CSV table of C-alpha atoms in Angstrom, one decimal:
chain,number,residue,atom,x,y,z
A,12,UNK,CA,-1.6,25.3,2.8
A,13,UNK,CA,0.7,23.7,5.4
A,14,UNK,CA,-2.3,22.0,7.2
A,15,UNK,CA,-3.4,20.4,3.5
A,16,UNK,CA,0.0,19.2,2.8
A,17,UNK,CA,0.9,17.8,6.3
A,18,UNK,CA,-2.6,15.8,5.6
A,19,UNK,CA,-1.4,14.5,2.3
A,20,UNK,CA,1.7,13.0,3.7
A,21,UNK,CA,0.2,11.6,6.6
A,22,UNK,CA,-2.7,10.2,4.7
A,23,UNK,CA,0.1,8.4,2.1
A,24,UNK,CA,2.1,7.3,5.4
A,25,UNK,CA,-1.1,5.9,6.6
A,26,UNK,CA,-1.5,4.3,2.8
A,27,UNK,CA,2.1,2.8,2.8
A,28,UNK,CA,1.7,1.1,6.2
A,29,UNK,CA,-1.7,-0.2,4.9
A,30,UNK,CA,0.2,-1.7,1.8
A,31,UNK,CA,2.4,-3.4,3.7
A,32,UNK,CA,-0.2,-4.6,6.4
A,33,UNK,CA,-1.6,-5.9,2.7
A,34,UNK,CA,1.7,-7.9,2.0
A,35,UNK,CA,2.3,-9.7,5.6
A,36,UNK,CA,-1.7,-11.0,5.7
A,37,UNK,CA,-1.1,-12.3,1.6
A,38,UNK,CA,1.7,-14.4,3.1
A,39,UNK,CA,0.0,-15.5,6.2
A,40,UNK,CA,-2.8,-16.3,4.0
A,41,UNK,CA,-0.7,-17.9,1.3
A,42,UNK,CA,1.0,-20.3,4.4
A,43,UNK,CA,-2.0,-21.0,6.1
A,44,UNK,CA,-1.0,-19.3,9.0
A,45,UNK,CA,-4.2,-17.4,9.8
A,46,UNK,CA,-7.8,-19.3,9.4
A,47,UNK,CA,-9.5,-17.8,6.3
A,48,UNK,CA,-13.2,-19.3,7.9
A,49,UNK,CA,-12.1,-16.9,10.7
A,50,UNK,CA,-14.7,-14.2,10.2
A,51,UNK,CA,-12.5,-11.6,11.8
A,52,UNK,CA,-9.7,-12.3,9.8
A,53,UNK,CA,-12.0,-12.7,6.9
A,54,UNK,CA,-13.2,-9.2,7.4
A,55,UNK,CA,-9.7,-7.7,7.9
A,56,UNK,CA,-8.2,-9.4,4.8
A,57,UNK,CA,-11.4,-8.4,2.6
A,58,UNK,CA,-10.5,-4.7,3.8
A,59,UNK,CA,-6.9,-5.0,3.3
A,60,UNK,CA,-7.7,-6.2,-0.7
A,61,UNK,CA,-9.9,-3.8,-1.2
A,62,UNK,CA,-8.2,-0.9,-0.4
A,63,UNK,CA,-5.0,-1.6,-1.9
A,64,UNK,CA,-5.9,-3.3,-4.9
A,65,UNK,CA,-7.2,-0.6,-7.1
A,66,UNK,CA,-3.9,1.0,-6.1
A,67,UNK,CA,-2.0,-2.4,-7.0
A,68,UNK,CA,-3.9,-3.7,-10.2
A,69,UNK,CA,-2.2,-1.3,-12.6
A,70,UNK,CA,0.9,-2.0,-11.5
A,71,UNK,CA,0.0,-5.6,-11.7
A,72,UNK,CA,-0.7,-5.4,-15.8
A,73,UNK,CA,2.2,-3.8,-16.7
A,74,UNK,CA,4.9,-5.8,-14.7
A,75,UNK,CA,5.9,-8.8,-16.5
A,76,UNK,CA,4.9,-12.5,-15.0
A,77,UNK,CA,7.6,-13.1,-12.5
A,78,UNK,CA,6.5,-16.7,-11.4
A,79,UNK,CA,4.9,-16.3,-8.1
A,80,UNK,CA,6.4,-13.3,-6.8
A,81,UNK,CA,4.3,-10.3,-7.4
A,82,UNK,CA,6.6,-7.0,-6.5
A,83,UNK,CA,3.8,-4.8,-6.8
A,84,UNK,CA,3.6,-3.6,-3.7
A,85,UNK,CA,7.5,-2.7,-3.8
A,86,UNK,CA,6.9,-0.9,-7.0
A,87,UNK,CA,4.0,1.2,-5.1
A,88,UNK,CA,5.9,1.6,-2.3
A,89,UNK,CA,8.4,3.4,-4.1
A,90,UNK,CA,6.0,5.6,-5.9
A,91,UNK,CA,4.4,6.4,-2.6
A,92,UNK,CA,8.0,7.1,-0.9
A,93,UNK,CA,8.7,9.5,-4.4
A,94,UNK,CA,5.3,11.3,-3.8
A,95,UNK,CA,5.8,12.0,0.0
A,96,UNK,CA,9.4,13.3,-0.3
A,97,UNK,CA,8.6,15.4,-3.6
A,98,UNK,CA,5.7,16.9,-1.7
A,99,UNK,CA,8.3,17.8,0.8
A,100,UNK,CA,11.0,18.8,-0.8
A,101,UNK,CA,9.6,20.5,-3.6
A,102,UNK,CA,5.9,21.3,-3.4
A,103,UNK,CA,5.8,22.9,0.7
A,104,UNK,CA,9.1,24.8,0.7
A,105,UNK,CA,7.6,26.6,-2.8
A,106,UNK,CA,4.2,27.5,-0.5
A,107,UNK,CA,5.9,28.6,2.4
């Protein structure tokens, strides 16, 4: 059981860093900082949307409009940090 949860949390630490991987290319893309016609970075921001946006979406429809700032991926960061530390503090000590 240690092996399945030590694979959870890594696979939601691998999750959070893709999140906010996600974030940083939005605001490069948003400031025209990287080339969009770039077909690498094309591929790499098309990858980056569509793993996190299922993820993101449902947040997304419940927050309020807040201008242009969408805190979405804050708001799944902190669920993802909740997850990971209640796995940890609660779900592996109860196994072991």
């Amino acid at each position: 059981m240690i092996a399945l949860i030590q694979t959870l949390v890594m696979a939601l630490d691998i999750y959070w860093w893709l999140i906010i991987a996600s974030a940083i290319f939005s605001w490069l893309y948003a400031f025209n900082v990287v080339n969009p016609r770039n077909q690498f970075v094309g591929s790499i921001g098309n990858f980056l949307f569509r793993v996190t946006e299922p993820a993101l979406r449902p947040i997304r429809r419940i927050l309020p409009d807040l201008g242009g700032i969408d805190i979405s991926p804050i708001i799944l960061l902190l669920i993802l940090f909740f997850l990971r530390q209640f796995i940890l503090t609660t779900v592996a000590p109860a196994l072991i």
